[in-house]
mmCIF file of C-alpha atoms and ligand atoms in Angstrom:
data_model
loop_
_atom_site.group_PDB
_atom_site.id
_atom_site.type_symbol
_atom_site.label_atom_id
_atom_site.label_comp_id
_atom_site.label_asym_id
_atom_site.label_seq_id
_atom_site.Cartn_x
_atom_site.Cartn_y
_atom_site.Cartn_z
ATOM 1 C CA MET H 11 0.001 -0.045 0.150
ATOM 2 C CA HIS H 12 1.427 3.454 -1.143
ATOM 3 C CA THR H 13 1.202 6.303 1.538
ATOM 4 C CA PRO H 14 -1.334 9.124 0.883
ATOM 5 C CA VAL H 15 0.268 11.644 -1.485
ATOM 6 C CA TYR H 16 -1.317 15.077 -1.354
ATOM 7 C CA MET H 17 -1.204 17.017 -4.577
ATOM 8 C CA ASP H 18 -3.821 19.689 -3.610
ATOM 9 C CA ASN H 19 -1.282 22.238 -2.411
ATOM 10 C CA ALA H 20 -3.063 25.204 -3.913
ATOM 11 C CA ALA H 21 -5.983 24.638 -1.755
ATOM 12 C CA THR H 22 -4.271 24.579 1.222
ATOM 13 C CA THR H 23 -0.667 23.561 2.633
ATOM 14 C CA PRO H 24 0.138 21.825 5.940
ATOM 15 C CA ILE H 25 1.684 23.876 8.459
ATOM 16 C CA CYS H 26 5.629 23.922 8.096
ATOM 17 C CA PRO H 27 7.330 23.358 11.670
ATOM 18 C CA GLU H 28 9.049 26.692 11.789
ATOM 19 C CA ALA H 29 5.333 28.081 11.615
ATOM 20 C CA ALA H 30 4.219 25.940 14.602
ATOM 21 C CA ASP H 31 6.649 25.772 16.816
ATOM 22 C CA ALA H 32 6.781 29.543 16.542
ATOM 23 C CA MET H 33 2.767 29.712 17.337
ATOM 24 C CA ARG H 34 2.941 27.231 20.118
ATOM 25 C CA PRO H 35 3.814 29.781 22.801
ATOM 26 C CA TYR H 36 1.360 32.499 21.733
ATOM 27 C CA LEU H 37 -1.774 29.953 22.179
ATOM 28 C CA LYS H 38 -1.019 29.589 25.846
ATOM 29 C CA ALA H 39 1.677 31.328 28.047
ATOM 30 C CA TYR H 40 1.464 34.960 25.745
ATOM 31 C CA PHE H 41 -2.084 35.342 25.935
ATOM 32 C CA GLY H 42 -1.446 39.356 26.260
ATOM 33 C CA ASN H 43 -4.002 41.744 24.567
ATOM 34 C CA PRO H 44 -1.189 43.645 22.253
ATOM 35 C CA SER H 45 -2.975 46.898 22.638
ATOM 36 C CA GLY H 46 -2.552 46.464 26.799
ATOM 37 C CA VAL H 47 0.776 48.383 28.783
ATOM 38 C CA TYR H 48 1.918 45.329 30.869
ATOM 39 C CA ASP H 49 4.539 42.938 29.903
ATOM 40 C CA LEU H 50 2.101 40.122 28.807
ATOM 41 C CA SER H 51 0.912 42.584 26.258
ATOM 42 C CA VAL H 52 4.220 43.871 25.272
ATOM 43 C CA GLN H 53 5.253 40.695 24.543
ATOM 44 C CA SER H 54 2.429 40.151 21.911
ATOM 45 C CA ARG H 55 2.851 43.306 20.295
ATOM 46 C CA ARG H 56 6.671 42.438 20.099
ATOM 47 C CA ALA H 57 5.670 39.357 18.170
ATOM 48 C CA ILE H 58 3.348 40.942 15.923
ATOM 49 C CA GLU H 59 5.827 43.377 14.941
ATOM 50 C CA GLN H 60 8.763 40.717 14.498
ATOM 51 C CA ALA H 61 6.401 39.194 12.040
ATOM 52 C CA ARG H 62 5.730 42.282 10.028
ATOM 53 C CA ALA H 63 9.076 42.977 9.945
ATOM 54 C CA ALA H 64 9.981 39.276 8.656
ATOM 55 C CA ILE H 65 7.209 39.376 5.999
ATOM 56 C CA ALA H 66 8.224 43.427 4.711
ATOM 57 C CA GLN H 67 11.886 41.364 4.233
ATOM 58 C CA THR H 68 10.623 39.503 1.946
ATOM 59 C CA LEU H 69 8.977 41.836 -0.241
ATOM 60 C CA SER H 70 11.607 44.749 0.277
ATOM 61 C CA VAL H 71 9.182 46.824 1.823
ATOM 62 C CA PRO H 72 8.907 49.005 4.602
ATOM 63 C CA ASP H 73 7.390 47.476 7.972
ATOM 64 C CA GLU H 74 4.633 49.748 8.517
ATOM 65 C CA THR H 75 3.147 48.717 4.753
ATOM 66 C CA ILE H 76 2.380 45.738 6.176
ATOM 67 C CA TYR H 77 -1.575 45.186 7.342
ATOM 68 C CA PHE H 78 -2.555 41.974 8.926
ATOM 69 C CA THR H 79 -6.071 40.584 7.540
ATOM 70 C CA ALA H 80 -7.917 37.386 8.083
ATOM 71 C CA GLY H 81 -6.552 35.834 4.646
ATOM 72 C CA GLY H 82 -6.546 36.155 1.106
ATOM 73 C CA THR H 83 -10.286 36.771 0.487
ATOM 74 C CA GLU H 84 -10.374 40.203 3.158
ATOM 75 C CA SER H 85 -7.022 41.687 1.489
ATOM 76 C CA ASP H 86 -8.925 41.591 -1.807
ATOM 77 C CA ASN H 87 -12.008 42.520 -0.438
ATOM 78 C CA TRP H 88 -10.026 45.298 1.442
ATOM 79 C CA ALA H 89 -7.301 46.099 -1.722
ATOM 80 C CA LEU H 90 -10.548 46.799 -3.922
ATOM 81 C CA ILE H 91 -13.668 48.365 -2.096
ATOM 82 C CA GLY H 92 -10.694 50.366 0.271
ATOM 83 C CA ALA H 93 -9.433 51.841 -3.327
ATOM 84 C CA ALA H 94 -12.606 52.384 -4.868
ATOM 85 C CA GLN H 95 -13.710 54.588 -1.646
ATOM 86 C CA SER H 96 -10.559 56.214 -1.461
ATOM 87 C CA HIS H 97 -10.707 57.241 -5.380
ATOM 88 C CA VAL H 98 -14.691 58.120 -5.676
ATOM 89 C CA LYS H 99 -13.976 61.771 -6.729
ATOM 90 C CA LYS H 100 -11.516 60.548 -9.266
ATOM 91 C CA GLY H 101 -14.108 57.973 -11.236
ATOM 92 C CA TRP H 102 -16.154 54.852 -10.903
ATOM 93 C CA HIS H 103 -14.003 52.681 -13.342
ATOM 94 C CA LEU H 104 -11.976 49.497 -12.297
ATOM 95 C CA ILE H 105 -9.782 47.082 -14.721
ATOM 96 C CA THR H 106 -9.462 43.617 -13.650
ATOM 97 C CA THR H 107 -9.110 39.784 -15.528
ATOM 98 C CA SER H 108 -11.339 37.362 -16.442
ATOM 99 C CA ILE H 109 -9.518 34.628 -14.643
ATOM 100 C CA GLU H 110 -9.834 36.147 -10.720
ATOM 101 C CA HIS H 111 -10.201 34.274 -7.983
ATOM 102 C CA HIS H 112 -13.927 34.931 -6.805
ATOM 103 C CA ALA H 113 -12.499 37.143 -3.919
ATOM 104 C CA VAL H 114 -11.778 39.764 -6.894
ATOM 105 C CA LEU H 115 -14.679 39.019 -9.373
ATOM 106 C CA ASN H 116 -17.328 38.857 -6.765
ATOM 107 C CA THR H 117 -16.020 41.749 -4.754
ATOM 108 C CA CYS H 118 -16.163 43.469 -8.144
ATOM 109 C CA ALA H 119 -19.674 42.275 -8.746
ATOM 110 C CA TYR H 120 -20.446 44.232 -5.785
ATOM 111 C CA LEU H 121 -18.895 47.331 -6.489
ATOM 112 C CA GLU H 122 -20.745 46.735 -9.775
ATOM 113 C CA LYS H 123 -23.962 46.673 -7.925
ATOM 114 C CA LEU H 124 -23.111 50.390 -6.022
ATOM 115 C CA GLY H 125 -22.657 51.816 -9.879
ATOM 116 C CA TRP H 126 -18.896 50.969 -10.634
ATOM 117 C CA GLU H 127 -17.478 49.946 -14.261
ATOM 118 C CA VAL H 128 -15.394 46.863 -14.340
ATOM 119 C CA THR H 129 -13.888 45.997 -17.395
ATOM 120 C CA TYR H 130 -12.927 42.182 -17.718
ATOM 121 C CA LEU H 131 -10.192 41.782 -19.540
ATOM 122 C CA PRO H 132 -9.668 38.017 -21.650
ATOM 123 C CA VAL H 133 -6.980 35.880 -21.828
ATOM 124 C CA ASP H 134 -5.546 34.095 -24.482
ATOM 125 C CA GLU H 135 -5.754 30.198 -24.855
ATOM 126 C CA LYS H 136 -2.624 29.771 -22.207
ATOM 127 C CA GLY H 137 -4.540 32.320 -19.641
ATOM 128 C CA PHE H 138 -2.156 35.255 -20.060
ATOM 129 C CA ILE H 139 -3.680 38.722 -20.237
ATOM 130 C CA ASP H 140 -2.230 41.236 -22.948
ATOM 131 C CA PRO H 141 -0.662 44.231 -21.663
ATOM 132 C CA ALA H 142 -1.686 45.877 -24.508
ATOM 133 C CA ALA H 143 -5.326 45.115 -23.562
ATOM 134 C CA VAL H 144 -4.770 46.697 -20.192
ATOM 135 C CA GLU H 145 -3.569 50.278 -21.605
ATOM 136 C CA ALA H 146 -6.469 50.027 -24.511
ATOM 137 C CA ALA H 147 -8.961 50.411 -21.418
ATOM 138 C CA ILE H 148 -7.649 52.652 -19.313
ATOM 139 C CA ARG H 149 -10.219 55.653 -19.074
ATOM 140 C CA PRO H 150 -10.032 58.938 -17.410
ATOM 141 C CA GLN H 151 -12.022 57.774 -14.257
ATOM 142 C CA THR H 152 -10.139 54.396 -13.703
ATOM 143 C CA VAL H 153 -9.128 54.602 -10.452
ATOM 144 C CA LEU H 154 -7.233 50.531 -9.829
ATOM 145 C CA ILE H 155 -6.014 48.111 -11.845
ATOM 146 C CA SER H 156 -6.071 44.738 -10.465
ATOM 147 C CA VAL H 157 -4.009 41.536 -11.976
ATOM 148 C CA MET H 158 -3.291 38.483 -10.374
ATOM 149 C CA ALA H 159 0.048 37.361 -10.132
ATOM 150 C CA ALA H 160 -0.546 33.194 -10.565
ATOM 151 C CA ASN H 161 -3.919 31.985 -11.610
ATOM 152 C CA ASN H 162 -4.647 29.203 -8.703
ATOM 153 C CA GLU H 163 -6.450 26.827 -11.354
ATOM 154 C CA ILE H 164 -4.009 26.808 -14.377
ATOM 155 C CA GLY H 165 -0.744 27.963 -12.656
ATOM 156 C CA THR H 166 -0.390 30.845 -15.273
ATOM 157 C CA LEU H 167 1.800 33.827 -13.968
ATOM 158 C CA GLU H 168 0.694 36.951 -15.366
ATOM 159 C CA PRO H 169 2.915 39.461 -16.834
ATOM 160 C CA LEU H 170 2.951 42.167 -13.600
ATOM 161 C CA GLU H 171 6.232 43.988 -14.266
ATOM 162 C CA ALA H 172 4.422 44.994 -17.680
ATOM 163 C CA VAL H 173 1.088 45.800 -15.981
ATOM 164 C CA GLY H 174 2.958 47.532 -13.142
ATOM 165 C CA ARG H 175 4.788 50.109 -15.849
ATOM 166 C CA ILE H 176 1.445 50.787 -17.521
ATOM 167 C CA ALA H 177 -0.570 51.894 -14.416
ATOM 168 C CA GLY H 178 2.642 53.837 -13.398
ATOM 169 C CA LYS H 179 2.558 55.600 -16.710
ATOM 170 C CA TYR H 180 -1.048 56.734 -15.616
ATOM 171 C CA GLY H 181 -0.804 57.069 -12.132
ATOM 172 C CA ILE H 182 -3.242 54.176 -11.918
ATOM 173 C CA LEU H 183 -2.992 52.192 -8.461
ATOM 174 C CA PHE H 184 -2.071 48.877 -9.179
ATOM 175 C CA HIS H 185 -2.856 45.339 -7.142
ATOM 176 C CA THR H 186 -2.169 42.082 -7.171
ATOM 177 C CA ASP H 187 -3.576 39.074 -5.986
ATOM 178 C CA ALA H 188 -0.388 36.869 -5.152
ATOM 179 C CA VAL H 189 -2.134 34.219 -2.544
ATOM 180 C CA GLN H 190 -0.845 31.509 -5.111
ATOM 181 C CA ALA H 191 2.510 33.277 -5.702
ATOM 182 C CA TYR H 192 3.435 34.794 -2.733
ATOM 183 C CA GLY H 193 5.755 32.535 -0.906
ATOM 184 C CA HIS H 194 6.589 30.476 -4.191
ATOM 185 C CA LEU H 195 8.277 32.654 -6.447
ATOM 186 C CA PRO H 196 9.914 36.008 -5.716
ATOM 187 C CA ILE H 197 7.965 39.137 -6.118
ATOM 188 C CA ASP H 198 9.760 42.519 -6.202
ATOM 189 C CA ALA H 199 7.067 44.731 -5.377
ATOM 190 C CA ASP H 200 8.579 48.220 -6.552
ATOM 191 C CA LEU H 201 9.970 46.293 -9.847
ATOM 192 C CA CYS H 202 6.326 45.284 -10.505
ATOM 193 C CA GLY H 203 5.447 48.862 -9.758
ATOM 194 C CA LEU H 204 2.715 47.720 -6.718
ATOM 195 C CA ASP H 205 0.297 49.804 -4.769
ATOM 196 C CA MET H 206 -1.117 46.573 -3.163
ATOM 197 C CA LEU H 207 -0.291 43.198 -2.928
ATOM 198 C CA SER H 208 -2.600 40.086 -0.929
ATOM 199 C CA ALA H 209 -1.348 37.245 0.683
ATOM 200 C CA SER H 210 -2.540 34.779 2.610
ATOM 201 C CA ALA H 211 -0.885 32.260 5.193
ATOM 202 C CA HIS H 212 -2.419 28.691 4.446
ATOM 203 C CA LYS H 213 -0.794 28.767 0.991
ATOM 204 C CA PHE H 214 2.770 28.853 2.275
ATOM 205 C CA ASN H 215 2.814 26.797 5.031
ATOM 206 C CA GLY H 216 1.121 29.178 7.800
ATOM 207 C CA PRO H 217 -2.155 28.801 9.256
ATOM 208 C CA LYS H 218 -5.342 29.111 7.687
ATOM 209 C CA GLY H 219 -7.204 32.235 8.538
ATOM 210 C CA THR H 220 -4.535 34.462 8.436
ATOM 211 C CA GLY H 221 -3.156 36.795 5.536
ATOM 212 C CA PHE H 222 -1.912 40.508 4.949
ATOM 213 C CA LEU H 223 -2.378 43.378 2.483
ATOM 214 C CA TYR H 224 0.553 45.174 1.496
ATOM 215 C CA VAL H 225 -0.206 48.607 0.637
ATOM 216 C CA ARG H 226 2.745 50.974 -0.359
ATOM 217 C CA GLU H 227 0.923 54.505 0.344
ATOM 218 C CA ARG H 228 -2.012 54.417 3.434
ATOM 219 C CA SER H 229 -4.164 56.738 1.190
ATOM 220 C CA ALA H 230 -4.710 54.711 -1.593
ATOM 221 C CA VAL H 231 -7.726 52.647 0.318
ATOM 222 C CA THR H 232 -10.331 53.352 3.458
ATOM 223 C CA PRO H 233 -10.152 50.879 6.267
ATOM 224 C CA LEU H 234 -12.976 48.049 5.275
ATOM 225 C CA ILE H 235 -13.123 47.028 8.941
ATOM 226 C CA HIS H 236 -13.915 49.684 11.506
ATOM 227 C CA GLY H 237 -13.332 49.671 15.359
ATOM 228 C CA GLY H 238 -10.214 50.124 17.352
ATOM 229 C CA GLY H 239 -7.255 51.701 16.165
ATOM 230 C CA GLN H 240 -5.242 48.556 15.728
ATOM 231 C CA GLU H 241 -2.985 48.316 12.365
ATOM 232 C CA TYR H 242 -2.324 52.195 12.343
ATOM 233 C CA GLY H 243 -5.752 52.466 12.555
ATOM 234 C CA MET H 244 -6.602 50.598 9.136
ATOM 235 C CA ARG H 245 -7.906 47.422 10.622
ATOM 236 C CA ALA H 246 -9.594 47.251 13.630
ATOM 237 C CA GLY H 247 -10.009 44.096 16.088
ATOM 238 C CA THR H 248 -7.815 42.504 18.455
ATOM 239 C CA GLU H 249 -5.239 40.907 16.232
ATOM 240 C CA ASN H 250 -4.871 37.113 16.094
ATOM 241 C CA VAL H 251 -1.348 37.120 17.508
ATOM 242 C CA ALA H 252 -0.691 33.274 17.111
ATOM 243 C CA GLY H 253 -1.579 33.328 13.465
ATOM 244 C CA ILE H 254 0.220 36.207 12.778
ATOM 245 C CA VAL H 255 3.516 34.850 14.585
ATOM 246 C CA GLY H 256 2.975 31.464 12.579
ATOM 247 C CA MET H 257 2.630 33.518 9.682
ATOM 248 C CA GLY H 258 5.846 35.588 10.020
ATOM 249 C CA ALA H 259 7.686 32.446 10.462
ATOM 250 C CA ALA H 260 6.176 30.178 7.642
ATOM 251 C CA ALA H 261 7.392 33.706 5.343
ATOM 252 C CA GLN H 262 10.574 33.887 6.533
ATOM 253 C CA ALA H 263 11.284 29.761 5.946
ATOM 254 C CA ALA H 264 9.172 29.984 2.632
ATOM 255 C CA ALA H 265 11.828 33.009 1.635
ATOM 256 C CA GLN H 266 15.108 30.774 3.020
ATOM 257 C CA THR H 267 14.172 27.722 1.205
ATOM 258 C CA MET H 268 12.399 29.163 -2.255
ATOM 259 C CA GLU H 269 14.703 28.566 -4.475
ATOM 260 C CA THR H 270 15.604 24.793 -3.378
ATOM 261 C CA ARG H 271 11.713 24.079 -3.302
ATOM 262 C CA ALA H 272 11.247 25.597 -6.376
ATOM 263 C CA ARG H 273 13.532 23.517 -8.412
ATOM 264 C CA THR H 274 12.463 20.513 -7.053
ATOM 265 C CA GLU H 275 8.885 21.170 -7.751
ATOM 266 C CA ARG H 276 9.489 21.857 -11.415
ATOM 267 C CA ARG H 277 11.286 18.844 -11.847
ATOM 268 C CA LEU H 278 8.293 16.883 -10.236
ATOM 269 C CA ARG H 279 5.826 18.656 -12.105
ATOM 270 C CA ASP H 280 7.455 18.232 -15.259
ATOM 271 C CA ARG H 281 7.680 14.674 -15.321
ATOM 272 C CA LEU H 282 4.357 14.725 -14.296
ATOM 273 C CA ILE H 283 3.485 16.859 -17.517
ATOM 274 C CA GLY H 284 5.139 15.125 -19.673
ATOM 275 C CA ARG H 285 4.046 11.821 -18.684
ATOM 276 C CA ILE H 286 0.413 12.395 -18.617
ATOM 277 C CA CYS H 287 0.714 14.219 -21.804
ATOM 278 C CA SER H 288 2.660 11.671 -23.375
ATOM 279 C CA GLU H 289 1.029 8.482 -22.050
ATOM 280 C CA LEU H 290 -2.810 9.328 -22.061
ATOM 281 C CA PRO H 291 -4.961 9.964 -25.774
ATOM 282 C CA TYR H 292 -6.763 13.262 -25.449
ATOM 283 C CA VAL H 293 -5.219 15.301 -22.986
ATOM 284 C CA ARG H 294 -5.182 18.905 -22.975
ATOM 285 C CA LEU H 295 -2.688 20.644 -20.819
ATOM 286 C CA ASN H 296 -3.930 23.828 -19.194
ATOM 287 C CA GLY H 297 -2.053 26.826 -19.235
ATOM 288 C CA ASP H 298 1.908 27.482 -20.421
ATOM 289 C CA ARG H 299 3.791 24.702 -20.039
ATOM 290 C CA LYS H 300 6.847 26.349 -18.660
ATOM 291 C CA HIS H 301 5.490 30.216 -17.802
ATOM 292 C CA ARG H 302 3.233 28.647 -14.560
ATOM 293 C CA LEU H 303 3.906 27.850 -10.971
ATOM 294 C CA PRO H 304 6.511 25.250 -10.220
ATOM 295 C CA ASN H 305 4.158 23.152 -8.613
ATOM 296 C CA ASN H 306 1.221 23.538 -10.583
ATOM 297 C CA ALA H 307 0.251 20.951 -13.126
ATOM 298 C CA SER H 308 -3.675 21.407 -14.455
ATOM 299 C CA PHE H 309 -5.327 18.987 -17.357
ATOM 300 C CA CYS H 310 -8.459 18.301 -19.407
ATOM 301 C CA PHE H 311 -9.779 14.828 -19.864
ATOM 302 C CA PRO H 312 -12.691 15.261 -22.734
ATOM 303 C CA GLY H 313 -15.109 12.041 -21.881
ATOM 304 C CA VAL H 314 -14.162 11.840 -18.191
ATOM 305 C CA ASP H 315 -16.658 13.267 -15.137
ATOM 306 C CA SER H 316 -14.293 15.525 -13.352
ATOM 307 C CA VAL H 317 -16.006 14.267 -9.596
ATOM 308 C CA SER H 318 -15.940 10.660 -10.278
ATOM 309 C CA LEU H 319 -11.981 11.131 -11.478
ATOM 310 C CA LEU H 320 -11.064 12.674 -7.910
ATOM 311 C CA VAL H 321 -13.282 10.395 -5.765
ATOM 312 C CA MET H 322 -11.778 7.204 -7.953
ATOM 313 C CA LEU H 323 -8.170 9.063 -6.889
ATOM 314 C CA ASP H 324 -9.172 9.469 -3.447
ATOM 315 C CA MET H 325 -9.548 5.802 -3.057
ATOM 316 C CA ALA H 326 -6.306 5.270 -4.220
ATOM 317 C CA GLY H 327 -5.075 7.910 -1.702
ATOM 318 C CA ILE H 328 -4.443 10.784 -3.682
ATOM 319 C CA SER H 329 -5.831 14.182 -2.883
ATOM 320 C CA ALA H 330 -6.638 16.254 -6.141
ATOM 321 C CA SER H 331 -9.110 18.916 -7.087
ATOM 322 C CA GLY H 332 -11.104 19.338 -10.332
ATOM 323 C CA GLY H 333 -11.406 23.421 -10.579
ATOM 324 C CA SER H 334 -10.480 25.092 -8.062
ATOM 325 C CA ALA H 335 -11.344 24.185 -4.394
ATOM 326 C CA CYS H 336 -13.924 26.791 -4.213
ATOM 327 C CA ALA H 337 -15.329 26.323 -7.399
ATOM 328 C CA SER H 338 -15.204 22.649 -7.112
ATOM 329 C CA GLY H 339 -19.232 20.828 -5.962
ATOM 330 C CA SER H 340 -20.832 23.655 -7.772
ATOM 331 C CA GLY H 341 -21.247 21.841 -11.208
ATOM 332 C CA MET H 342 -20.859 24.765 -13.149
ATOM 333 C CA PRO H 343 -17.704 24.699 -15.161
ATOM 334 C CA SER H 344 -14.746 26.894 -13.843
ATOM 335 C CA HIS H 345 -14.465 30.574 -15.293
ATOM 336 C CA VAL H 346 -11.206 30.089 -15.796
ATOM 337 C CA LEU H 347 -11.315 27.538 -17.864
ATOM 338 C CA THR H 348 -13.946 28.738 -20.287
ATOM 339 C CA ALA H 349 -12.045 31.818 -20.398
ATOM 340 C CA VAL H 350 -9.077 29.751 -21.828
ATOM 341 C CA GLY H 351 -11.334 28.414 -24.688
ATOM 342 C CA CYS H 352 -12.051 24.969 -23.064
ATOM 343 C CA THR H 353 -15.312 23.021 -24.308
ATOM 344 C CA LYS H 354 -18.324 22.337 -21.386
ATOM 345 C CA GLN H 355 -17.129 18.767 -22.086
ATOM 346 C CA GLU H 356 -13.257 19.752 -21.401
ATOM 347 C CA ALA H 357 -14.274 21.725 -18.446
ATOM 348 C CA GLN H 358 -15.891 19.063 -16.980
ATOM 349 C CA GLY H 359 -12.869 16.644 -16.989
ATOM 350 C CA ALA H 360 -10.821 18.998 -15.276
ATOM 351 C CA LEU H 361 -7.888 18.100 -13.163
ATOM 352 C CA ARG H 362 -5.719 19.684 -10.969
ATOM 353 C CA LEU H 363 -2.525 18.289 -9.583
ATOM 354 C CA THR H 364 -0.466 20.913 -7.226
ATOM 355 C CA LEU H 365 2.524 19.209 -5.373
ATOM 356 C CA SER H 366 4.771 20.212 -3.384
ATOM 357 C CA ALA H 367 8.701 19.688 -2.732
ATOM 358 C CA GLU H 368 7.535 17.008 0.268
ATOM 359 C CA ASN H 369 6.299 14.890 -2.964
ATOM 360 C CA THR H 370 8.806 12.679 -4.388
ATOM 361 C CA GLU H 371 9.280 10.891 -7.918
ATOM 362 C CA ASP H 372 7.722 7.762 -6.929
ATOM 363 C CA ASP H 373 4.635 10.058 -5.917
ATOM 364 C CA ILE H 374 4.199 11.507 -9.163
ATOM 365 C CA ASP H 375 4.593 7.817 -11.041
ATOM 366 C CA TYR H 376 2.248 6.376 -8.822
ATOM 367 C CA THR H 377 -0.182 9.563 -9.060
ATOM 368 C CA VAL H 378 0.377 8.426 -13.394
ATOM 369 C CA MET H 379 -0.404 5.297 -12.808
ATOM 370 C CA HIS H 380 -3.868 5.762 -11.282
ATOM 371 C CA VAL H 381 -4.847 8.709 -13.582
ATOM 372 C CA LYS H 382 -4.043 6.720 -16.321
ATOM 373 C CA ARG H 383 -5.844 3.940 -14.826
ATOM 374 C CA ILE H 384 -9.138 6.009 -13.748
ATOM 375 C CA VAL H 385 -9.185 8.118 -16.973
ATOM 376 C CA ASN H 386 -9.214 4.700 -19.261
ATOM 377 C CA GLU H 387 -11.861 3.409 -16.532
ATOM 378 C CA LEU H 388 -14.150 6.114 -16.889
ATOM 379 C CA ARG H 389 -13.842 6.771 -20.439
ATOM 380 C CA CYS H 390 -14.926 3.127 -21.297
ATOM 381 C CA ALA H 391 -17.827 3.476 -19.033
ATOM 382 C CA SER H 392 -18.915 6.435 -20.853
ATOM 383 C CA VAL H 393 -19.139 4.848 -24.430
HETATM 384 N N1 LIG E 428 -6.937 34.434 -4.219
HETATM 385 C C1 LIG E 428 -6.581 33.185 -4.780
HETATM 386 C C2 LIG E 428 -6.031 33.488 -5.889
HETATM 387 C C3 LIG E 428 -7.051 32.318 -4.340
HETATM 388 O O1 LIG E 428 -6.015 30.960 -4.793
HETATM 389 C C4 LIG E 428 -7.411 31.801 -2.684
HETATM 390 C C5 LIG E 428 -7.956 30.822 -2.138
HETATM 391 O O2 LIG E 428 -8.104 29.839 -2.797
HETATM 392 C C6 LIG E 428 -8.133 33.362 -2.548
HETATM 393 C C7 LIG E 428 -7.839 34.237 -2.946
HETATM 394 C C8 LIG E 428 -8.487 33.255 -0.903
HETATM 395 O O3 LIG E 428 -7.993 33.130 0.178
HETATM 396 P P1 LIG E 428 -8.043 32.754 1.485
HETATM 397 O O4 LIG E 428 -8.335 31.246 1.008
HETATM 398 O O5 LIG E 428 -7.079 32.816 2.227
HETATM 399 O O6 LIG E 428 -9.199 33.585 2.094
#
């Protein structure tokens, strides 16, 4: 019997030992409210500031530009709604892409209900946006451009530097949802001309329900959560001390191991993609072969039902997903796969395998063996 194979790291990752060890004292002994004046509180405050500094260092930005949130969804909501509210005098127009996570897309839908106009840029068959299309969509009323760093379903890396140059040229705020990229690939906030960046700890071996928003200039956004004066008066609520400490440790560990992890992941990913594409008939590889997240492999198997495939993989001890974890179970073809031109039949046979550097070649070969067997069985059963 093969040990279980976890291939759903885009959905979430296990907490790394560095984060777990760093968090433990703040779950028990150091429980002080960081806003207090006594020593127990000061311990918590100090730990928060250390985590802030560690995260700021990974992006080469000042500490006070990092604001803690309850995860990627809150960070995305804050960036979009906060920027919109802060710039209503300038205009009522935002630009984003048609393949963003629902944390961005549904926030845009909310803003549309309030009267904002949103341009959803199309992508090509690999999932890339065209920077020239971003420039063409700009209006005098455009206040924000939001383009994800890496797509959560197909792994495509978007041309952030080119978009950043355009945003800078027109003096428009530029936000990126880096939830899948941060901790996995280097991001230079200045080089990309970023005003804001969203990240989420549980995607880089930190705890769930913790994230941050990088905001270069505080005036870019209004607060989204109102209450006490925490986070420089920008995000109210008693801080999730243990979560923040864990995220800081995870960010630091991720930065230190990024290069070697990415190299291992690329090697495993390329073996997985190479074998599946050459050993199975009628396979569509989603996204670009090379310019994708190091750990992402996304396929469509026409004639296969994704849910059956996932259940049968689970029976073989392999955890994987169809489109994104959030969309699976909805019965709707993924908006990302539709945007890259997949037919409904192709999108219904989607499989996303997102590995980690903890996986082995043996895990890859085991997964390939079962994907081949199950795809063949399901195709035979459907004719
Ligand atoms: N943005 C992207 C690209 C994601 O992949 C996710 C989660 O899958 C989110 C935002 C939401 O992050 P969180 O789960 O921390 O709310």
